[in-house]
Coordinates of C-alpha atoms in Angstrom, one line a residue:
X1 CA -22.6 0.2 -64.6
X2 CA -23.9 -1.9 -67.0
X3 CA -25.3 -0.2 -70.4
X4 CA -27.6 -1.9 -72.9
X5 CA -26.3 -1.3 -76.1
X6 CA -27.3 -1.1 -79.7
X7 CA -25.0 -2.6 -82.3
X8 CA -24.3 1.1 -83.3
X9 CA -25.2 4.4 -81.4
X10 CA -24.2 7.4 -82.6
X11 CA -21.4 10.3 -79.9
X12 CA -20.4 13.4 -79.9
X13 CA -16.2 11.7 -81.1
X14 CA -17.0 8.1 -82.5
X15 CA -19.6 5.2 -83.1
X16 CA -19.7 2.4 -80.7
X17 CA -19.3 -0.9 -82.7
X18 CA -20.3 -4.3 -81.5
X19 CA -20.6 -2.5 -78.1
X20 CA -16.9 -1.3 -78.1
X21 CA -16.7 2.9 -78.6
X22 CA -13.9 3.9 -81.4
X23 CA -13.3 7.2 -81.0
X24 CA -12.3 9.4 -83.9
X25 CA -9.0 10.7 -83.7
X26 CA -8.5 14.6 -82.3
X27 CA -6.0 16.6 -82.6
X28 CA -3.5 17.3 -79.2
X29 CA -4.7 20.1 -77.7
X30 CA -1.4 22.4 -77.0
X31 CA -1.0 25.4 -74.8
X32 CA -1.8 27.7 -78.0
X33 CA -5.0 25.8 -78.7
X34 CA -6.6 26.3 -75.2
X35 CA -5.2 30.3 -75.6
X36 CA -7.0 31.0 -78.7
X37 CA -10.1 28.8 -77.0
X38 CA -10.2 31.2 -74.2
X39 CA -9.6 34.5 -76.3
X40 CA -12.2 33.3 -78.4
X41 CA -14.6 32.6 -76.1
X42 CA -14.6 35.6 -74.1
X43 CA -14.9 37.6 -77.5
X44 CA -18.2 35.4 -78.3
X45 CA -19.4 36.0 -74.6
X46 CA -19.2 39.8 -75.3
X47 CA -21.1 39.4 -78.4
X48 CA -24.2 37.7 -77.4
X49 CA -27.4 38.3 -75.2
X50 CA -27.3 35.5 -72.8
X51 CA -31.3 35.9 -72.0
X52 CA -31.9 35.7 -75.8
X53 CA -29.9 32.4 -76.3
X54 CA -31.6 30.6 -73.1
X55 CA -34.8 30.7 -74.8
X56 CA -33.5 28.9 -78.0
X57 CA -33.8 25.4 -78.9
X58 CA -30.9 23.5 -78.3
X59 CA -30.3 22.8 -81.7
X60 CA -31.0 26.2 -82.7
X61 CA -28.6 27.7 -79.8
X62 CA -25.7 25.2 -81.1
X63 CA -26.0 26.4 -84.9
X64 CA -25.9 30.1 -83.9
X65 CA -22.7 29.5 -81.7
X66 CA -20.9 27.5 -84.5
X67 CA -21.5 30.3 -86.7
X68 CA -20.3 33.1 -84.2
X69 CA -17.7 30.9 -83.7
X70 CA -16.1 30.6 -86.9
X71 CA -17.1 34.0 -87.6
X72 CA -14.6 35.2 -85.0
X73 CA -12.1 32.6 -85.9
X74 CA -12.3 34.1 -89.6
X75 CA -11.9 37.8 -87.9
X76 CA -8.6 36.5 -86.2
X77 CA -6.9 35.3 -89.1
X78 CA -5.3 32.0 -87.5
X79 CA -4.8 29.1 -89.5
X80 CA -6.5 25.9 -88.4
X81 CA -7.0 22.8 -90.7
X82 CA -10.5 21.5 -91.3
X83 CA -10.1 19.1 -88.7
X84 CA -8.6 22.3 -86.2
X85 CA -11.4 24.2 -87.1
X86 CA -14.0 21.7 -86.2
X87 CA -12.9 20.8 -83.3
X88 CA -12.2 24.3 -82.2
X89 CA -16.2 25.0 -83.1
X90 CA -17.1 21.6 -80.9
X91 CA -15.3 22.8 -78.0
X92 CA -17.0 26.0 -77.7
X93 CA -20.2 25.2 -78.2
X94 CA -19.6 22.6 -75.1
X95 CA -18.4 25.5 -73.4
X96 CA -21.3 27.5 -73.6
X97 CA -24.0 24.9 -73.8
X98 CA -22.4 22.2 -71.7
X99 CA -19.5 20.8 -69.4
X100 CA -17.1 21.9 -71.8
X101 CA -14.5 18.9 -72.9
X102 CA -16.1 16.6 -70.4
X103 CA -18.9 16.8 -72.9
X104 CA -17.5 14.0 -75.2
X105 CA -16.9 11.2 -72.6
X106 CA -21.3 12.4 -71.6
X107 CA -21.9 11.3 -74.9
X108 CA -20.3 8.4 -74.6
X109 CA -22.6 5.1 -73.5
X110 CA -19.9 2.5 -72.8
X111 CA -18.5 5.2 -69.9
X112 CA -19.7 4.4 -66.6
X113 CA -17.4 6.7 -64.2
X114 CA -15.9 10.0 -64.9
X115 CA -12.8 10.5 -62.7
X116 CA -11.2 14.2 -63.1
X117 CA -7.7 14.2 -61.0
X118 CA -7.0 17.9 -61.5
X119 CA -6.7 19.6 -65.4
X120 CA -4.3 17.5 -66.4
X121 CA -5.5 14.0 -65.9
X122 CA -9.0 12.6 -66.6
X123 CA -9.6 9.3 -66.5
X124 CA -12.6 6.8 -67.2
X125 CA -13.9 3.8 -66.5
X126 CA -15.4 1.2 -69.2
X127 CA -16.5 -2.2 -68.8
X128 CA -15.7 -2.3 -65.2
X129 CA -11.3 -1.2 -65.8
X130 CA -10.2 2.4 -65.3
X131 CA -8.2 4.4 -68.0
X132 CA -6.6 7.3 -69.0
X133 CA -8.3 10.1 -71.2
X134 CA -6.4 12.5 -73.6
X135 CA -9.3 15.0 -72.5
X136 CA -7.6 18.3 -70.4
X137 CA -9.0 21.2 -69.1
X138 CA -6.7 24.3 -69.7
X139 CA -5.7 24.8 -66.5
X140 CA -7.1 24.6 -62.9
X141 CA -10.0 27.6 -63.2
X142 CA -11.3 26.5 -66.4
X143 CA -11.9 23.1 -64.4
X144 CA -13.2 25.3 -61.5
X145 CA -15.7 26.8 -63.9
X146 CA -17.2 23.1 -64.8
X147 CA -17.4 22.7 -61.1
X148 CA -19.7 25.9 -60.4
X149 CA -21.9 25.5 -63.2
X150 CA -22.5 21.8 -62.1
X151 CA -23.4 22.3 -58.4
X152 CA -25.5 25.7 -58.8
X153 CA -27.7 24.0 -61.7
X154 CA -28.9 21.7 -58.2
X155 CA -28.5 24.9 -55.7
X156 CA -25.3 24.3 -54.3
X157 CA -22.2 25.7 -53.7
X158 CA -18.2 25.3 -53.3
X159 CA -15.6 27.2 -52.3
X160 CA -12.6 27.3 -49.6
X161 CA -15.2 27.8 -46.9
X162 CA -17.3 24.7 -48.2
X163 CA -14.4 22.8 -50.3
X164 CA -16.5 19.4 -50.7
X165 CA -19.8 19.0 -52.8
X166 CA -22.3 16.2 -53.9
X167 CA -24.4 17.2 -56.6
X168 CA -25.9 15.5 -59.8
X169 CA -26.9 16.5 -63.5
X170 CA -30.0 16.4 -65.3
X171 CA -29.7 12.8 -66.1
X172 CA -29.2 11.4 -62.4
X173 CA -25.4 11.0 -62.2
X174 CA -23.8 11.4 -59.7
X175 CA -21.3 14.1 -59.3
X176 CA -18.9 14.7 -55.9
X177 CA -15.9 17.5 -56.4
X178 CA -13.6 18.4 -54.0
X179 CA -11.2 21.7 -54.2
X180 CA -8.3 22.7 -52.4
X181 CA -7.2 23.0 -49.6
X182 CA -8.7 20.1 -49.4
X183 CA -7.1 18.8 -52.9
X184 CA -3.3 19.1 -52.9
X185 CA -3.1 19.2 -56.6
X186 CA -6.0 20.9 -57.9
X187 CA -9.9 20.1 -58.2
X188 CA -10.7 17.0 -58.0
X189 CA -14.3 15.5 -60.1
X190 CA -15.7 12.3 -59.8
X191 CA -19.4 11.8 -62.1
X192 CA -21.2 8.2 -61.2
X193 CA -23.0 7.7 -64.6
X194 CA -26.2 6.4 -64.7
X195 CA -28.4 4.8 -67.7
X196 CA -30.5 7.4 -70.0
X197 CA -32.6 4.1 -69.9
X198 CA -33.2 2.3 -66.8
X199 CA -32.2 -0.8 -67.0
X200 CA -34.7 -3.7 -66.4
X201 CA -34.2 -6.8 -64.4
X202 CA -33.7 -8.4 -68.2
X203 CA -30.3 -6.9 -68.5
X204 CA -29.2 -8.0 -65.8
X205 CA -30.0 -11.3 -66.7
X206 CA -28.3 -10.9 -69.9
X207 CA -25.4 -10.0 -68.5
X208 CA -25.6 -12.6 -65.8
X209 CA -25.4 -10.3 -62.6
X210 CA -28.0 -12.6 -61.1
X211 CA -30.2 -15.3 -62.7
X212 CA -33.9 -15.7 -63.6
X213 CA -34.7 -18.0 -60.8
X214 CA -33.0 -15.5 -58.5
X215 CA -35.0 -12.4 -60.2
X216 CA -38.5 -13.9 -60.0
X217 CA -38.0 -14.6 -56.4
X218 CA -36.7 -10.9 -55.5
X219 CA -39.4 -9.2 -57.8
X220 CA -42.0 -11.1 -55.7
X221 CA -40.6 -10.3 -52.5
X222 CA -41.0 -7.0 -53.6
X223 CA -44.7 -7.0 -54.7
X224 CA -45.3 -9.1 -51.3
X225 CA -44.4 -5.8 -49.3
X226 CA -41.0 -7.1 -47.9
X227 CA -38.3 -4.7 -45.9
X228 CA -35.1 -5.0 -48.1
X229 CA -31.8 -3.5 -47.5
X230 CA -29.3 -3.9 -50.5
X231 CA -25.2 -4.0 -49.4
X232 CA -22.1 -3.6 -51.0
X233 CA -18.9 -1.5 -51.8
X234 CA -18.5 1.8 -53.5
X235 CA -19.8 0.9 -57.3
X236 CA -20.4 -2.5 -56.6
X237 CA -24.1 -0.8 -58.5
X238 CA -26.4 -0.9 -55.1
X239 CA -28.5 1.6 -57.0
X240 CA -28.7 -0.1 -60.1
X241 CA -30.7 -2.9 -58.4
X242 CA -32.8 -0.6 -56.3
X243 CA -33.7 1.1 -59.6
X244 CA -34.6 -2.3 -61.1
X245 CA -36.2 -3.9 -58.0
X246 CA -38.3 -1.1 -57.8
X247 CA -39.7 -1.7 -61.1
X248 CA -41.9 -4.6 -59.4
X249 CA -43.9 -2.5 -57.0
X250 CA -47.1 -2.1 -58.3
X251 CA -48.4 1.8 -60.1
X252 CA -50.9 2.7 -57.7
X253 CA -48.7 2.7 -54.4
X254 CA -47.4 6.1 -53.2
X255 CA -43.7 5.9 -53.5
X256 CA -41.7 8.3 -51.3
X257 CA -38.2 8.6 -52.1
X258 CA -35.4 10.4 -50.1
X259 CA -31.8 10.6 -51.4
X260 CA -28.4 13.1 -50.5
X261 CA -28.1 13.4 -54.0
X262 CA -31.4 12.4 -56.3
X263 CA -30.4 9.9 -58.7
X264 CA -33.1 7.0 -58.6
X265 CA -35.5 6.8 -61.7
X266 CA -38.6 5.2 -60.6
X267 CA -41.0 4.4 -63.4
X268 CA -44.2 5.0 -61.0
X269 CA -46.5 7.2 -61.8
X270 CA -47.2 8.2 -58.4
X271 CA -43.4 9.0 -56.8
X272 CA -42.7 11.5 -54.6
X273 CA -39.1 12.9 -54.5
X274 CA -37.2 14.7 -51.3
X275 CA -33.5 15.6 -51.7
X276 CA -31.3 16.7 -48.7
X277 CA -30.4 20.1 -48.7
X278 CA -26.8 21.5 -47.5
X279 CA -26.4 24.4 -44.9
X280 CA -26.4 27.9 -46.6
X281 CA -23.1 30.3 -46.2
X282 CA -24.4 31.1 -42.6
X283 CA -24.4 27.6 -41.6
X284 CA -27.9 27.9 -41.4
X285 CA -30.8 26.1 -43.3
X286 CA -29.4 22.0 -43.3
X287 CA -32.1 19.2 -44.1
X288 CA -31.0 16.0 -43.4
X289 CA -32.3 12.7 -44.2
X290 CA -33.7 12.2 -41.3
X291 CA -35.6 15.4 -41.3
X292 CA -37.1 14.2 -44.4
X293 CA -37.7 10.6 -43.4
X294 CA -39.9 11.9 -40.4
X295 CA -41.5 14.4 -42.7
X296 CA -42.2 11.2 -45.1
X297 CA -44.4 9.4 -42.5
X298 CA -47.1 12.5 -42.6
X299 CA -46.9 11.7 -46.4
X300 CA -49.0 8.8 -46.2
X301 CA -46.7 6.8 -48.3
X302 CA -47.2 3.2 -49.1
X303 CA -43.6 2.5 -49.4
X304 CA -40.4 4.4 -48.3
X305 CA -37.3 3.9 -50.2
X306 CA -34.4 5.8 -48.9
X307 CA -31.0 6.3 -51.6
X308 CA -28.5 5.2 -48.9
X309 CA -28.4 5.1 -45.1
X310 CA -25.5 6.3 -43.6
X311 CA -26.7 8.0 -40.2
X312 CA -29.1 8.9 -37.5
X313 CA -31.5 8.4 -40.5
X314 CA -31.9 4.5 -39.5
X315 CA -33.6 5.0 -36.4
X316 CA -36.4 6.6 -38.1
X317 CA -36.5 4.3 -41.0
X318 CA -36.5 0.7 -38.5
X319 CA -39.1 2.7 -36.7
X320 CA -41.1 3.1 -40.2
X321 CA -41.1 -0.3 -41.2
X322 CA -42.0 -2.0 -37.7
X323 CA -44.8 0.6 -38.2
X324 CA -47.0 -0.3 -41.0
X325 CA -44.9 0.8 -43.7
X326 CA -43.8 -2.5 -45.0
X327 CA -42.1 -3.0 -48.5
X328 CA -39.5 -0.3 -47.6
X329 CA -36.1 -0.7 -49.3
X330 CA -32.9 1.1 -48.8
X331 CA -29.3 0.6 -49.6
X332 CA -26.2 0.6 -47.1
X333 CA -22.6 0.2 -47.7
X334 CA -21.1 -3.2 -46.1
X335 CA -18.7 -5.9 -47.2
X336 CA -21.0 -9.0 -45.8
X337 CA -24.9 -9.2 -45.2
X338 CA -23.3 -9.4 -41.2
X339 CA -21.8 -6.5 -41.5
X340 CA -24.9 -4.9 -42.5
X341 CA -26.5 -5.7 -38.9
X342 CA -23.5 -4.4 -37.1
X343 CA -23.9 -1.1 -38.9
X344 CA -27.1 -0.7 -38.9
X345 CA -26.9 -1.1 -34.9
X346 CA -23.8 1.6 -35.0
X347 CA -25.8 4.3 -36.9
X348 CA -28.6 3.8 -34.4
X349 CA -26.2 5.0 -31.5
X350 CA -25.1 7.9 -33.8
X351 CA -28.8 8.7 -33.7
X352 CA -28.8 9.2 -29.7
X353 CA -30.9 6.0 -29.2
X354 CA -30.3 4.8 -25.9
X355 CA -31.7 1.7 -25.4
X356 CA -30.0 -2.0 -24.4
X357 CA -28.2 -3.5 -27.2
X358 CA -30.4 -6.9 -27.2
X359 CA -33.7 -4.6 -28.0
X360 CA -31.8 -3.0 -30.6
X361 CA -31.2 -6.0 -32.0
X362 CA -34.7 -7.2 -32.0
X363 CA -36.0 -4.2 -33.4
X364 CA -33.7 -4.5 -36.4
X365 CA -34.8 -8.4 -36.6
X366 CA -38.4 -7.3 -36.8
X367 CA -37.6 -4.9 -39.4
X368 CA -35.8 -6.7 -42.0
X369 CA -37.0 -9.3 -43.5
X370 CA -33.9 -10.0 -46.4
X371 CA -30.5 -8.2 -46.8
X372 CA -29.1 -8.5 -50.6
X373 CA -25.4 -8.9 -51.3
X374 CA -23.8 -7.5 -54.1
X375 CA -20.1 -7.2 -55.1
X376 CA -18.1 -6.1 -57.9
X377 CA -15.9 -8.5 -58.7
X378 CA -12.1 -8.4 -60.0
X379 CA -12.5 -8.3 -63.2
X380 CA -14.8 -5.5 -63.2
X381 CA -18.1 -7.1 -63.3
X382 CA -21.2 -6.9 -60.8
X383 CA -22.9 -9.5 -59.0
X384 CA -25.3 -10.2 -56.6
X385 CA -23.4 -12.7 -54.4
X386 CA -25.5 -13.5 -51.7
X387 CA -29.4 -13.3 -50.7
X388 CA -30.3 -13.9 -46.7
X389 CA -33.1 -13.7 -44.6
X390 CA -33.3 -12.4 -41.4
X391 CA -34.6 -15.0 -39.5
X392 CA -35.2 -13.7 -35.7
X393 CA -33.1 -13.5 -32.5
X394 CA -31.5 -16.2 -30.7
X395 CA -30.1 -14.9 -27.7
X396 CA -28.3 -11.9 -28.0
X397 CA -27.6 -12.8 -31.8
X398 CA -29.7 -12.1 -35.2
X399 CA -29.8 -14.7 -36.9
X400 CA -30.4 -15.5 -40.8
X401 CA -30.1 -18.1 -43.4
X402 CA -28.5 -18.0 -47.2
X403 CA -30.9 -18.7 -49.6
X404 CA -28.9 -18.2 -52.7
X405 CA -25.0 -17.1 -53.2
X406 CA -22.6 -17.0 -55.8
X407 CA -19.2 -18.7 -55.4
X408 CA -16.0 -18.0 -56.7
X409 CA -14.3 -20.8 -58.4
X410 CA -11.0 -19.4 -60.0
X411 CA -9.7 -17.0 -62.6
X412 CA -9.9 -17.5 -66.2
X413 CA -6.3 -16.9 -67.8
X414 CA -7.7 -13.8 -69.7
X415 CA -9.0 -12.7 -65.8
X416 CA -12.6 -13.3 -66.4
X417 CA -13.9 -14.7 -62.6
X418 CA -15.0 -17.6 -62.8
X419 CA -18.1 -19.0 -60.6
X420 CA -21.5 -20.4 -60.3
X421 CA -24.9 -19.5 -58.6
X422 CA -26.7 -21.4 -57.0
X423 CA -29.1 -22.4 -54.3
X424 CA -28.5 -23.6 -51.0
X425 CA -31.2 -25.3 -50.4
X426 CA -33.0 -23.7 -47.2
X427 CA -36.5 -22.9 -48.1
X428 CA -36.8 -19.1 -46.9
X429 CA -39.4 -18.8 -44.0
X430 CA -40.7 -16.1 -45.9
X431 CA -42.7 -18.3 -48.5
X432 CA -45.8 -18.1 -46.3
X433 CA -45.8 -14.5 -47.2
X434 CA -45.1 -14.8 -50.5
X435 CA -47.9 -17.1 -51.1
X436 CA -50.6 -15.0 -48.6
X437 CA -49.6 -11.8 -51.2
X438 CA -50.7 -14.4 -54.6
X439 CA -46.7 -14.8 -55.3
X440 CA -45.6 -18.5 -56.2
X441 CA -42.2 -19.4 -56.7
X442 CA -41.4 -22.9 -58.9
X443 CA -40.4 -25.5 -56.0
X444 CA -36.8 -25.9 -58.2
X445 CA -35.9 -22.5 -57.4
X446 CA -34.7 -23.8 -54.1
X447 CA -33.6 -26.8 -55.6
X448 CA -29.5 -27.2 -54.5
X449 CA -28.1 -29.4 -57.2
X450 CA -29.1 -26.8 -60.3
X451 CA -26.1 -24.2 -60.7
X452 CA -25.7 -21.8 -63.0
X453 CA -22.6 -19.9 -64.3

């Protein structure tokens, strides 16, 4: 994920300086350090009203728990240094308030991905490259612990008879844990970081994941009420640009949005938000997405925009959007805009439609209008590689037309890909529309010969 940065911006462990974070150095924390963390914790939980302390400021509830904290360290008699003692203090207090030493790499902006691989190993990911953390939990429980207080904040649960979980925190991320027996060597967390600020269509111009021919033309396909599916691989940032494309429709549409796990921040004032809901420990009580997406079209919403179709859910939605409720958008893991079509006619035969393959096909031509590409590329960066529209049947086949792509010329000796966009100079059928909505699009943007890098 990309984050716009400020030259500095204060963390919880460092500054981040010319957009690169320099953490301050911490002491290794050794099997006697998490023992007196644990002893002393468990003394400060017997000291204090829990009720009281959830009706304190945050600020407020972290000064009272530094100074019970070093209270009880003074009571002890250990010796810590200054720098001991401090961090002995932090770690607490992200115990009790927070997600305990996962708390530092929250409060850092340049981390996109959180990747917990049992007690003993978390690693991160910055600037698109994965690496290894000196952060531990003490031992498998105390990483169970995180686990539990992150999925019942959202009402959810995990244990051996429901090992896997997708949750989220406050902020939107992402979270998915799985325990054993699933996980041979321990719990296993993953947390998909999102922006405190939503990024705008700007930074991704900045950082050159598209270009500003490419994002005028895709913000007025969305004001001119075009279907839109977005593809790509895992954290190739699908969401990211559903997030920023759906900063163009306009504030007095009603927005209905319909996720597993909710994580999109729509800037609308008038958004309605449904979240799947897992079955309870009887089995009982499951709302799926399609559930919810049928239950959206008694909502009266002017646009539907569902997180990520994966299922019997796409029936529903194709049905939606040849049905008046244009301007829908959705995201769908695929490799190739192709690929999209051929899963999107799979997941309708998951959904128990029986109908002839050739009107399945024609019913997902009518419903699309333009299927986004996006990769993330080897050296860690994101880009939308490829925009088609869906053009109509021939035959048995869909068929559609590239409008604007990115290609891959080499690698840089450092690794940096290196590429172009451009045009490929097919004027998209969809201008009529465009122009019958008030939209115009400069003439050059289709214009073949101008590239960009």
């Amino acid at each position: 994920m990309v984050m716009n940065l400020r030259d500095w911006a204060p963390t919880a462990r460092g500054v981040v300086k010319a957009g690169q974070f320099v953490a301050e150095p911490a002491s290794v924390a050794t099997p006697e350090y998490h023992e007196l963390k644990a002893k002393l914790h468990n003394q400060l939980l017997g000291r204090i009203d829990l009720d009281v302390l959830g009706n304190m400021a945050p600020e407020r509830l972290r000064e009272q728990l530094g100074a019970l904290v070093a209270a009880l360290l003074t009571e002890s008699g250990v010796a810590l240094n200054a720098a001991e003692h401090t961090k002995m203090i932090e770690d607490i207090q992200n115990e009790v308030m927070g997600l305990g030493p996962l708390e530092p790499l929250l409060a850092d902006p340049t981390v996109s991905d959180i990747l917990v691989n049992g007690p003993g190993k978390v690693y991160v990911e910055r600037q698109g490259r994965i690496e290894l953390t000196d952060i531990v939990f003490s031992d498998a429980a105390h990483l169970m612990k995180v686990i539990d207080k992150i999925v019942s904040r959202v009402g959810r649960r995990i244990d051996e008879s429901s090992p896997m979980v997708d949750a989220r925190l406050s902020d939107g991320s992402r979270v998915n844990a799985i325990i054993p027996p699933l996980a041979l060597d321990g719990p296993v967390l993953s947390i998909r970081r999102f922006a405190v600020v939503p990024l705008r269509m700007e930074d991704l111009i900045m950082v050159k994941s598209l270009t500003p021919d490419l994002a005028q033309l895709l913000q007025g396909m969305v004001r001119a009420k075009m279907n839109i599916l977005i593809s790509g691989g895992t954290g190739s940032g699908k969401t990211t640009l559903l997030n920023v494309l759906s900063s163009a429709i306009p504030i007095h549409e009603r927005i209905v949005t319909i996720e597993d796990a909710a994580e999109l921040q729509l800037q609308q004032p008038h958004v309605v938000r449904l979240e799947t809901r897992t079955p309870n420990v009887e089995g009982k009580g499951e709302v799926n997405q399609r559930a919810l997406v049928r239950n959206s079209l008694r909502m009266r919403p002017d646009r539907i925009i569902i997180g990520e179709v994966r299922g019997a859910e796409v029936v529903d939605m194709l049905q939606a959007m040849n049905t008046g409720h244009e301007g829908s958008m959705a995201t769908v893991h695929a490799n190739s805009p192709r690929d999209v079509l051929t899963r999107l006619e799979n997941m309708a035969g998951m959904g128990g439609m029986v109908i002839p393959p050739k009107a399945m096909r024609q019913q997902i031509s009518s419903a699309i209008m333009a299927i986004i590409q996006i990769a993330r590329l080897n050296d860690g960066r994101r880009k939308l590689v490829s925009l088609q529209e869906v053009v109509g049947m021939e035959g048995d086949t869909i068929t559609m037309q590239e409008i604007y792509a990115y290609t891959q010329t080499g690698i840089a000796p450092d690794g940096t890909v290196l590429g172009h966009f451009g045009a490929t100079g097919v004027r998209p059928k969809f201008m009529t529309r465009l122009r019958a909505y008030g939209v115009s699009v400069p003439d050059e943007t289709f214009d073949q010969n101008r590239t960009y890098e």
